[in-house]
Coordinates of C-alpha atoms and ligand atoms in Angstrom, one line a residue:
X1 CA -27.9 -4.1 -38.4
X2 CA -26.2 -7.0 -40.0
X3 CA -24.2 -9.7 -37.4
X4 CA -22.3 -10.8 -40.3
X5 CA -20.9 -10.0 -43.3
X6 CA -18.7 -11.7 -46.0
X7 CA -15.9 -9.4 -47.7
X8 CA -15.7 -10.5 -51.7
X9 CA -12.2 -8.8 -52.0
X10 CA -8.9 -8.6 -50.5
X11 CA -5.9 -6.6 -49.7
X12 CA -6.6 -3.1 -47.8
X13 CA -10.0 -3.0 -48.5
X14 CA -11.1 -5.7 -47.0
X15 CA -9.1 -5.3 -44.4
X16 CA -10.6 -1.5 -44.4
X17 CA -14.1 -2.6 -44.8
X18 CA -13.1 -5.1 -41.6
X19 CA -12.4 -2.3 -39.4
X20 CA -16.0 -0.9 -39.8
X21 CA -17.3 -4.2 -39.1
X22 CA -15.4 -5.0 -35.5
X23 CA -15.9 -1.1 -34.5
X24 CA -19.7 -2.0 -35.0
X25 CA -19.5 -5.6 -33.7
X26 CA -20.1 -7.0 -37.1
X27 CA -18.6 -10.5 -37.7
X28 CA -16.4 -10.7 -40.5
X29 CA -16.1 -14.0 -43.4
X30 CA -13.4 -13.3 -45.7
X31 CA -12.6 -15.5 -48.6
X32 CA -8.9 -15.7 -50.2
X33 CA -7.1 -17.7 -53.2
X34 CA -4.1 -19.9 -52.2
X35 CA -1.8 -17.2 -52.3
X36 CA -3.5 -15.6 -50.4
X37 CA -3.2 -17.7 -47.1
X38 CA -1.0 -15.5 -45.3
X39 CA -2.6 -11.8 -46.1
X40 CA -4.0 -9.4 -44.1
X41 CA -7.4 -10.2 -44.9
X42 CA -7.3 -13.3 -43.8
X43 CA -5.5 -12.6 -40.2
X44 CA -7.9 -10.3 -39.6
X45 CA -11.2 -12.0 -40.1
X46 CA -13.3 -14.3 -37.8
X47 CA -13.4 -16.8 -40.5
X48 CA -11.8 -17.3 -44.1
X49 CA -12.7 -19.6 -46.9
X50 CA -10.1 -20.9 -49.6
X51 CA -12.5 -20.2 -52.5
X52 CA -9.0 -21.9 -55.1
X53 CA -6.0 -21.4 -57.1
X54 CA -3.7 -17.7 -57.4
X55 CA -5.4 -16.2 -60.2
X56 CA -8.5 -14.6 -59.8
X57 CA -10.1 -16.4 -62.5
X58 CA -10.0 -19.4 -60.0
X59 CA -10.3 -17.5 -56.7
X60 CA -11.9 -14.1 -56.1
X61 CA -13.9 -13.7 -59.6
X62 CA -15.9 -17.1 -58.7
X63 CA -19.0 -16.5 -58.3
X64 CA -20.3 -19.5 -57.2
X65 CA -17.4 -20.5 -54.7
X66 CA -17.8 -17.0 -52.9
X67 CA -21.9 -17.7 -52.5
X68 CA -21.1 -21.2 -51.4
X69 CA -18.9 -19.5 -48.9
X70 CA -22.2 -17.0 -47.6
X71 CA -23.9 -19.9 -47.2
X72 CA -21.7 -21.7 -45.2
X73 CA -21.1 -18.9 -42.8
X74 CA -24.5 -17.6 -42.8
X75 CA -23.1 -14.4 -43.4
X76 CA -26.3 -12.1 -44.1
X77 CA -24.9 -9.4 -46.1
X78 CA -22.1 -9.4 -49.3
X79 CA -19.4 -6.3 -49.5
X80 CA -17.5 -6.0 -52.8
X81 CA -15.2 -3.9 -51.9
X82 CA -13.6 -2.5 -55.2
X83 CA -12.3 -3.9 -58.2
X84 CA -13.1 -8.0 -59.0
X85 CA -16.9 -8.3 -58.7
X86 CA -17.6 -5.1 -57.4
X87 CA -19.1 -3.3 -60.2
X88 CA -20.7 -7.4 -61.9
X89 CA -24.2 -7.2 -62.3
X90 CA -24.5 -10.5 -62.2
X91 CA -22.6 -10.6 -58.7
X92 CA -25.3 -8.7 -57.4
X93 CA -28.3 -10.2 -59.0
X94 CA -26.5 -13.7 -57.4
X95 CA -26.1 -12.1 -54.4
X96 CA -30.3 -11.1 -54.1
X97 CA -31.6 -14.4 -55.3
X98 CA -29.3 -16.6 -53.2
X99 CA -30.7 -14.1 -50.1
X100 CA -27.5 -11.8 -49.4
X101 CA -28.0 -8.1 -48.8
X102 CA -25.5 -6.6 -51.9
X103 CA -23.8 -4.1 -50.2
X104 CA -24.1 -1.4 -53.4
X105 CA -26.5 -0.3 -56.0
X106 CA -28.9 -2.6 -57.5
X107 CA -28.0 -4.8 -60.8
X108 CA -29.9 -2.9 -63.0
X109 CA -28.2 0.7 -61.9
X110 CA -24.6 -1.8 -61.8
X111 CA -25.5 -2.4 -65.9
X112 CA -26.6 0.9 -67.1
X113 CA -23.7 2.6 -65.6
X114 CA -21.7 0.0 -67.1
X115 CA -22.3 1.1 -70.2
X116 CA -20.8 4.4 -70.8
X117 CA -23.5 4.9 -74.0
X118 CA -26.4 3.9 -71.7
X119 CA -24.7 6.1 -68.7
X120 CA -24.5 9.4 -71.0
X121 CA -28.2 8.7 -72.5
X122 CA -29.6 9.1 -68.7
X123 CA -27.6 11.8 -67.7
X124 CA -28.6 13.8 -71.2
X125 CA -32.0 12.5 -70.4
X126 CA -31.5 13.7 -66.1
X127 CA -30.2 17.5 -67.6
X128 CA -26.7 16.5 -66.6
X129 CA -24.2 18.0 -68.6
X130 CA -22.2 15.6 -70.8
X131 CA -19.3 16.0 -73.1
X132 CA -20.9 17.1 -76.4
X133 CA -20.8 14.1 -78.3
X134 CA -23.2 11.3 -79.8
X135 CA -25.0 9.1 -78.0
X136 CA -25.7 5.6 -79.8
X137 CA -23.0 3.0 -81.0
X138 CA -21.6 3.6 -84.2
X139 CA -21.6 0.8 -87.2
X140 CA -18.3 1.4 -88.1
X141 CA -15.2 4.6 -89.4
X142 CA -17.6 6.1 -91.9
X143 CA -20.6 6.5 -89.1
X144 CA -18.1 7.9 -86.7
X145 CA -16.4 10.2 -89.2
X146 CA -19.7 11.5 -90.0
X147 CA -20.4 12.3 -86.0
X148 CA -17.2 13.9 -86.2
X149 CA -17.8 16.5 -88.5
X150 CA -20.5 17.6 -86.6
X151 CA -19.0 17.6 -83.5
X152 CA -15.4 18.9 -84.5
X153 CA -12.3 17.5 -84.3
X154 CA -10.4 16.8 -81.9
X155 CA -12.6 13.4 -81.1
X156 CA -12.3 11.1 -78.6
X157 CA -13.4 7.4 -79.9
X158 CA -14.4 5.8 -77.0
X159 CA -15.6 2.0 -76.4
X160 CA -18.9 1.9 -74.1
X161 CA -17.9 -0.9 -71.9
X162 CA -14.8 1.0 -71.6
X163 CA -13.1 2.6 -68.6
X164 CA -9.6 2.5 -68.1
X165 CA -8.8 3.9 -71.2
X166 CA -9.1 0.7 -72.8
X167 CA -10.5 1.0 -76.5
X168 CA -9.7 4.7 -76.4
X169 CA -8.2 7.1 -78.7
X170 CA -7.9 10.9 -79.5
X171 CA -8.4 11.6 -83.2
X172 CA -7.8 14.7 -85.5
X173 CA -9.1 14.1 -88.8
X174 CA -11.7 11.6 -91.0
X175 CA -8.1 9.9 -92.0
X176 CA -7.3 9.1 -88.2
X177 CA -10.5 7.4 -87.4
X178 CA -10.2 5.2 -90.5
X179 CA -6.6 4.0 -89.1
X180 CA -8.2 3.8 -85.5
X181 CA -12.0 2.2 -85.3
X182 CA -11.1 -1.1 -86.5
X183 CA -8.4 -1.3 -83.6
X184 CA -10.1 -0.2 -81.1
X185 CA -13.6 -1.7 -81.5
X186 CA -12.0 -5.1 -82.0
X187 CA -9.6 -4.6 -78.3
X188 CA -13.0 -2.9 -76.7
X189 CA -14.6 -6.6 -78.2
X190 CA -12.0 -9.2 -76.8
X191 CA -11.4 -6.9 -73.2
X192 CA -15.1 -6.8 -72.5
X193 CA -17.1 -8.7 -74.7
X194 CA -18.9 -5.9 -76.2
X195 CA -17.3 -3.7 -79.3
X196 CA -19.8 -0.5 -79.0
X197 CA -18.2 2.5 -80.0
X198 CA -19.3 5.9 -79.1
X199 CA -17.7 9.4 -79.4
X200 CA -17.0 12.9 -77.8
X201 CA -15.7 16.2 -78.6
X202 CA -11.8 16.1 -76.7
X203 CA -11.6 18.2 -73.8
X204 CA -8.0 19.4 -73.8
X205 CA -6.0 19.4 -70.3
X206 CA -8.8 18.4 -68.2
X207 CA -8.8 17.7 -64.7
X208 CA -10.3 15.2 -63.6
X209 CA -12.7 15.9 -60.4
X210 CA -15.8 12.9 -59.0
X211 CA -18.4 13.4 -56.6
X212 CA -19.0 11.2 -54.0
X213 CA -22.8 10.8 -52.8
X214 CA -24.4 8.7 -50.9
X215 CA -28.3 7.7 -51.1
X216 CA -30.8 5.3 -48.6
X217 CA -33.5 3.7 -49.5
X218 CA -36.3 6.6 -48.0
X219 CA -35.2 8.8 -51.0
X220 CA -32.6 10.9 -49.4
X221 CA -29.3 11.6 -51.5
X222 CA -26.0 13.9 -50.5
X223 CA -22.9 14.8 -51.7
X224 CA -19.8 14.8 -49.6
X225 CA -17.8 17.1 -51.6
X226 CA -15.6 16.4 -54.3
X227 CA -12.1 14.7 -54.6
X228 CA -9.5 15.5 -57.3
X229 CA -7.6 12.7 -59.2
X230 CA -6.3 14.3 -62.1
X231 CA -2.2 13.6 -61.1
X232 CA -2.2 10.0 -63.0
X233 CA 0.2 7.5 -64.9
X234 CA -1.6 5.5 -67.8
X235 CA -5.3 5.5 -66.4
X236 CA -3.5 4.6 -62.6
X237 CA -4.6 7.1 -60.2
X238 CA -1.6 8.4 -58.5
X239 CA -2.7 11.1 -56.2
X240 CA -6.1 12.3 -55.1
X241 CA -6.6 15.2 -53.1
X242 CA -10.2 17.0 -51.3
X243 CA -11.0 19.3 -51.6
X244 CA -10.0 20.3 -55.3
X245 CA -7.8 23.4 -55.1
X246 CA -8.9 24.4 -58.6
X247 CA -13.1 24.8 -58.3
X248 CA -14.7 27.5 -57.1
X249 CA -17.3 27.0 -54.1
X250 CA -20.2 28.2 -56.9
X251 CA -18.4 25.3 -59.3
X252 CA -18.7 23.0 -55.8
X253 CA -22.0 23.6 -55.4
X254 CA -23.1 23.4 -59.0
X255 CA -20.8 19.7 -59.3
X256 CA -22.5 18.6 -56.0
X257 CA -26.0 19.4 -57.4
X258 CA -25.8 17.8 -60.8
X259 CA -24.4 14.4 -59.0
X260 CA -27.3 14.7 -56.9
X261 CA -29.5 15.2 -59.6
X262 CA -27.6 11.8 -61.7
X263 CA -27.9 9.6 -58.5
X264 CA -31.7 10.2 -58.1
X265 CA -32.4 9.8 -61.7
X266 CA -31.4 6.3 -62.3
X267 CA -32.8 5.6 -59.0
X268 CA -29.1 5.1 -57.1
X269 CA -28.7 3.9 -53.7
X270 CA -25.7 3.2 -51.2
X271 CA -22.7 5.0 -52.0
X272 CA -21.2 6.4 -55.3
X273 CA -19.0 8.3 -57.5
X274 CA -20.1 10.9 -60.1
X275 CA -16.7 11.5 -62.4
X276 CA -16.3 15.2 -64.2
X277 CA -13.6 16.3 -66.4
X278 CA -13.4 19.9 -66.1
X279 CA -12.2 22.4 -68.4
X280 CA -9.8 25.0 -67.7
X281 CA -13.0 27.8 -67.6
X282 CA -14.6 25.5 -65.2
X283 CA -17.4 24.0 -67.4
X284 CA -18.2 20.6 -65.9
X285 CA -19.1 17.3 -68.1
X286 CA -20.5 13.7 -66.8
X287 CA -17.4 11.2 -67.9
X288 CA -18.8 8.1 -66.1
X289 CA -20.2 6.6 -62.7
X290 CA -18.4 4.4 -60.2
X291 CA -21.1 2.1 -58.4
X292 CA -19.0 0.9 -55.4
X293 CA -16.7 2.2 -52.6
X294 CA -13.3 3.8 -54.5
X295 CA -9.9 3.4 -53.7
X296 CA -9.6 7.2 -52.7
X297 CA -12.7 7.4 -50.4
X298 CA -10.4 8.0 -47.4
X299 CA -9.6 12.1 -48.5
X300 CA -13.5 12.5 -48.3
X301 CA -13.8 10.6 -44.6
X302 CA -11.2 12.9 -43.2
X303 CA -12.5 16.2 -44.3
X304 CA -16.3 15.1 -43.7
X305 CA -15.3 13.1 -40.3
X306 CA -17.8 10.6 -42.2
X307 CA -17.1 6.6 -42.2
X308 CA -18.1 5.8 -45.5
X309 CA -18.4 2.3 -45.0
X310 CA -20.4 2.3 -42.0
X311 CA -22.4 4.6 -44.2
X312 CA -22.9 2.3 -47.1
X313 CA -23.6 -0.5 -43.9
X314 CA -25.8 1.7 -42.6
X315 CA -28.2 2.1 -46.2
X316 CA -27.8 -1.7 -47.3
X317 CA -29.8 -2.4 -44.0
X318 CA -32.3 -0.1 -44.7
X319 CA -31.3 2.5 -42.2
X320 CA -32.0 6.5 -42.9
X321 CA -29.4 8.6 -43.6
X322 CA -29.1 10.7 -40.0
X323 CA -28.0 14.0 -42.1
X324 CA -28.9 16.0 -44.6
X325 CA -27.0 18.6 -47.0
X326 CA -26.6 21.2 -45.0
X327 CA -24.8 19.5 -42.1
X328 CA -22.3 17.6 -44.3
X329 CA -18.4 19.0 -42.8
X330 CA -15.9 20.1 -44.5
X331 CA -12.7 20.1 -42.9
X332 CA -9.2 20.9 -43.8
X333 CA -7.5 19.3 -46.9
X334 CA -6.3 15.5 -47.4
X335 CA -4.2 13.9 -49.8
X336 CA -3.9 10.1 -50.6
X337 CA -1.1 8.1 -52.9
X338 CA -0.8 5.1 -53.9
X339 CA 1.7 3.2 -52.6
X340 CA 2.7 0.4 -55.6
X341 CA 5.0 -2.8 -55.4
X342 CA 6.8 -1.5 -58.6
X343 CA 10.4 -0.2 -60.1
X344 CA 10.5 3.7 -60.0
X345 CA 12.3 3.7 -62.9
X346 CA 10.7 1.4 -65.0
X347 CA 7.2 1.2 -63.9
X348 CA 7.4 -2.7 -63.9
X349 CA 5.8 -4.6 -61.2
X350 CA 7.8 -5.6 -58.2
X351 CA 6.7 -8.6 -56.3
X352 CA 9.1 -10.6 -53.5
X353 CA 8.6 -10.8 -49.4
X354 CA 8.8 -7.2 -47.4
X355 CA 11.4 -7.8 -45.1
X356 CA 11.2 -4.9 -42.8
X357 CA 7.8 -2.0 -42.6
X358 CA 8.5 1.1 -40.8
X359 CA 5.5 3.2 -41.2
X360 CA 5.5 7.6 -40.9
X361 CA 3.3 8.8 -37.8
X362 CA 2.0 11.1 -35.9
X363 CA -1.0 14.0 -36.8
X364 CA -2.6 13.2 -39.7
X365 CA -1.2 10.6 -40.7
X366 CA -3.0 7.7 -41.8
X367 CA -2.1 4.1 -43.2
X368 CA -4.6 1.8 -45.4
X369 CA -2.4 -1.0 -45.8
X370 CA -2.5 -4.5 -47.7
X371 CA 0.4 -6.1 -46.3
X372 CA 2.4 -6.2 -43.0
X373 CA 6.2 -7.0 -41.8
X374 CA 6.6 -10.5 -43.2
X375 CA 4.2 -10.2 -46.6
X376 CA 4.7 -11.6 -49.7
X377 CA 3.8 -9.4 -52.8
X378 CA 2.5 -11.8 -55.7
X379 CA 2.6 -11.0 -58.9
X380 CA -1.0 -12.1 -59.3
X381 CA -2.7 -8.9 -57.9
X382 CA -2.6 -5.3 -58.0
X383 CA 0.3 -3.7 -56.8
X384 CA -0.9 -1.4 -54.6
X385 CA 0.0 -2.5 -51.6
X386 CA -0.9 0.2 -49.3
X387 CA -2.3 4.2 -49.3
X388 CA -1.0 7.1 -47.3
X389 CA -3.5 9.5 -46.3
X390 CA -2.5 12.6 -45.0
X391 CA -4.2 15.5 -43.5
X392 CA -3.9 18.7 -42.3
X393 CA -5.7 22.4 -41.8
X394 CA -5.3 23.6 -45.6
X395 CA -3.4 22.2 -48.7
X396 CA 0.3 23.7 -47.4
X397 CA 0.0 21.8 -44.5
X398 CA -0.9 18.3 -45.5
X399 CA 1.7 18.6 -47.9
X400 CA 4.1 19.4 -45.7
X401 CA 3.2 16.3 -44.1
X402 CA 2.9 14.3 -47.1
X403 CA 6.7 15.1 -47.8
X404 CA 7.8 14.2 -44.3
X405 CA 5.9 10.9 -43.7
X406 CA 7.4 9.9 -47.4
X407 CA 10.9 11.0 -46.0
X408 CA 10.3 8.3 -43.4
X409 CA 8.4 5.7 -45.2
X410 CA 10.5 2.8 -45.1
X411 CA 9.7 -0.6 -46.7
X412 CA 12.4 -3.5 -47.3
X413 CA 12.9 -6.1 -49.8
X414 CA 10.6 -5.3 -52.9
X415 CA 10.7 -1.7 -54.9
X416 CA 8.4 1.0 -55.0
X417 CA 7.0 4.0 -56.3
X418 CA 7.8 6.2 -53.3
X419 CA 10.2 8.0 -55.0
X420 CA 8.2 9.4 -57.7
X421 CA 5.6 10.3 -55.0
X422 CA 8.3 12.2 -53.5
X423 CA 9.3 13.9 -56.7
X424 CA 5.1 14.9 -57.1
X425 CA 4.9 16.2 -53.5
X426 CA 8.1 18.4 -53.9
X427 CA 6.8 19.6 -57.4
X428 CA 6.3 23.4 -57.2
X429 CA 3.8 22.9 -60.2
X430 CA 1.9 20.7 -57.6
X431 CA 2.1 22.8 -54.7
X432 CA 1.0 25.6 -56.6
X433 CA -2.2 23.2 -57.8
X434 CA -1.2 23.0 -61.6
X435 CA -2.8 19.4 -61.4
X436 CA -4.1 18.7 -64.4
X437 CA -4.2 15.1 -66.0
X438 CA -0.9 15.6 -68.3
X439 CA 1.0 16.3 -64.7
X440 CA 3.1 13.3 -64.8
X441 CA 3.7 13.8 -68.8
X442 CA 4.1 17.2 -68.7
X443 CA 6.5 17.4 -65.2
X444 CA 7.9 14.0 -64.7
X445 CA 8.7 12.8 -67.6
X446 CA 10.4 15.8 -68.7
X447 CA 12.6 16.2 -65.5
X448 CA 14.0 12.5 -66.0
X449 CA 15.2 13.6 -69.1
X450 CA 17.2 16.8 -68.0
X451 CA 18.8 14.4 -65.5
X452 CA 20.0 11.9 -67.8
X453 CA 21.5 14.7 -70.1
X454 CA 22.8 16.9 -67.5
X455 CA 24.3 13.6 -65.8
Ligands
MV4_1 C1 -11.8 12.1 -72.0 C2 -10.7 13.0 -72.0 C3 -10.9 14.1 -72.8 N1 -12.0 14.3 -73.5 N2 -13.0 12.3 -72.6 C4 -9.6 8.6 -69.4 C5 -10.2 7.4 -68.8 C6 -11.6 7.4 -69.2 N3 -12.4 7.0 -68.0 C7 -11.9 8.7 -69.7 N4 -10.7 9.4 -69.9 C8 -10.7 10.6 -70.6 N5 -11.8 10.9 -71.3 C9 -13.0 13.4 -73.4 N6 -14.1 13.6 -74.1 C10 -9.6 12.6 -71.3 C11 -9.5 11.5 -70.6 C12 -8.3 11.2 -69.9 C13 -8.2 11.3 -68.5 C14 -9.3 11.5 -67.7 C15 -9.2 11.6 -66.4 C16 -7.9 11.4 -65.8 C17 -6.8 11.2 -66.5 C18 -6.9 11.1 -67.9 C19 -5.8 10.8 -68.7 C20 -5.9 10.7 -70.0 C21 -7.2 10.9 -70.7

């Protein structure tokens, strides 16, 4: 096993990925930007180098500062975390040539999942089912109108490098494409460098339901169940849930197998994420693949009892997986939010200090957090600023205890999004599972307005 390791991130997951690490006696490097000086990550690594400025143009996306920091520590093996250079290529090409164990996939896997056109041509090419679609770039509006008339409308004009729903638009007719392709090519070219556009047949009220596997390097792959994300607000994962209420166990198995059967394909390793939408008569179609850790890999290590990061420690070293299939758990139900630095009412980021932290606990209760009693929440970053994970026997019960560690959660001095979670957890349509990916449109939105009129 590794004596060292450098964390390329920050905020709760490198402080998550830390807690592996001094469990297993693993030395810890972090790196951090100067606003970054005080965080979590820092205080709870053995070492920390200023890698420059706020942004992470100049701090945590510099590739060459972060290696010049490996060296310097002799740190033996690189973790990306999630987000930044997690899911760079290059990152991990850097990584192998200047001698550092990547802690994920290998480059190659990293760039053909990054391209959702490559992705689909080898999960059509694997027999995983993909949304029916076409699978090549298209020249320009007349090429794609032409795909759409043999696919049907609705279309979804999608940009390969995409993700995010950046470059992505639902069309209904030959007149809508010609109003849309120009515009969405052209912000798919200046977001990611690469205007490829590709499209699929819409899938109407889907949910949104990922795999997670995991695969060493002797050839052995699992799944560990599936986790539900569809409750989400502009592409922002809200709430995830595992297991998914909605799929059947023969829809489980079937998921589980086809992500299996992705991951060995393109010759996967370490851990991963097979996304599905799902349709409402439980057909099943490959969206894209996640090639790191996610943020919601929490709900699958409490109802699998699995660490996932000693797992993914465990294959970067070369070790066997010590299970297979059929002794993967699956225990009770767990839910996650996302705890954002943000107005409830209108959306916007919230930065300032936290000027008092008073955390829900007690059984099944669980805090992944990126800041402590005295943080300061930059505007630079993400807003997330910590998860709740809750657990309990079935899906009643860890909601139950979703609604009363909310009740108690109690953060001072910036805003936050706890409210809406509150108004999700107490949502009949989400106790009773209607989860879909138009919950937020379809219940929150709505309610706000019958308040205002009613008020
Ligand atoms: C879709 C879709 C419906 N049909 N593709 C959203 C982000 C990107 N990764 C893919 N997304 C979608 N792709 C087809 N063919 C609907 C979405 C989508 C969505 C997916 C998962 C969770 C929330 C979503 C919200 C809006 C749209």
């Amino acid at each position: 096993m590794f004596k060292k390791i450098l964390i390329a991130n920050r905020g709760e997951i490198a402080a998550r990925v830390m807690r592996t690490c001094r469990a297993h006696g693993i030395k810890t490097v972090s790196v951090y930007s100067e606003a970054d000086a005080e965080a979590v990550h820092v205080k709870h690594a053995d070492e920390a180098y200023l890698l420059g400025g706020p942004r992470v143009t100049e701090s945590y996306m510099k590739i060459d500062k972060i290696l010049e920091a490996a060296h310097q520590s002799k740190a033996e093996a690189i973790h990306p975390g999630y987000g930044l250079l997690s899911e760079n290529a290059e990152f991990a090409r850097r990584c192998e040539e200047e001698g550092f164990v990547f802690i994920g996939p290998s480059p190659e896997v990293i760039s053909e999942m990054g391209s959702k056109i490559a992705a689909r041509k080898a999960m059509e090419k694997a027999g995983v089912p993909v949304v029916p679609g076409i699978t090549r770039a298209l020249a320009d509006a007349e090429e794609a109108i032409e795909a759409a008339e043999t696919i049907g409308y609705p279309v979804m004009l999608k940009a390969s490098a995409g993700g995010g729903g950046i470059g992505m638009q639902v069309v209904y007719s030959a007149d809508e494409i010609h109003k849309a392709f120009e515009g969405n090519q052209k912000r798919a070219t200046d977001f990611f460098g690469d205007g490829a556009m590709y499209i699929e047949k819409f899938v109407e009220n889907p949910r949104h339901i990922e795999i997670q596997i995991l695969a060493d390097n002797s050839g052995n792959t699992v799944y560990l169940w599936e986790r539900e994300c569809s409750i989400q607000r502009r592409h922002q994962k809200v709430v995830e849930e595992a297991p998914s209420s909605f799929i059947s166990e023969e829809t489980r198995r079937k998921m589980g197998e086809a992500a299996v059967k992705a991951a060995k394909s393109i010759g996967y390793k370490n851990a991963g994420t097979i996304e599905f939408l799902v349709d409402a008569d439980q057909n099943f179609y490959f969206l894209e693949m996640n090639t790191r850790l996610q943020v919601e890999h929490p709900i699958t290590e409490e109802i699998t009892g699995l660490d996932l990061v000693k797992e993914q420690l465990d294959i970067a070293a070369g070790k066997t997986l010590t299970f297979a299939q059929q002794d993967v758990k699956r225990d009770g139900h767990a839910i996650e939010v996302r705890i954002y630095a943000e107005d409830p009412k209108t959306f916007f980021p919230s930065p300032g200090t936290i000027t008092k932290l008073k955390l829900p606990e007690g059984p099944g209760i669980r805090h992944e957090l990126a800041v402590h009693g005295e943080s300061i929440v930059t505007p630079f970053y993400d807003p997330m600023i910590a998860k709740l994970v809750v657990k309990g026997k079935d899906r009643d019960e860890a909601i139950d205890r979703l609604q009363e560690a909310l009740s108690t959660y109690h953060i001072e001095g910036i805003k936050t999004n706890i409210p809406m979670l509150q108004e999700v957890a107490a949502h009949e349509a989400f106790r009773s599972g209607d989860t879909t990916t138009e919950f937020v449109e379809k219940y929150l939105t709505k309610k706000k307005k019958k308040q205002k009129q009613t008020k």
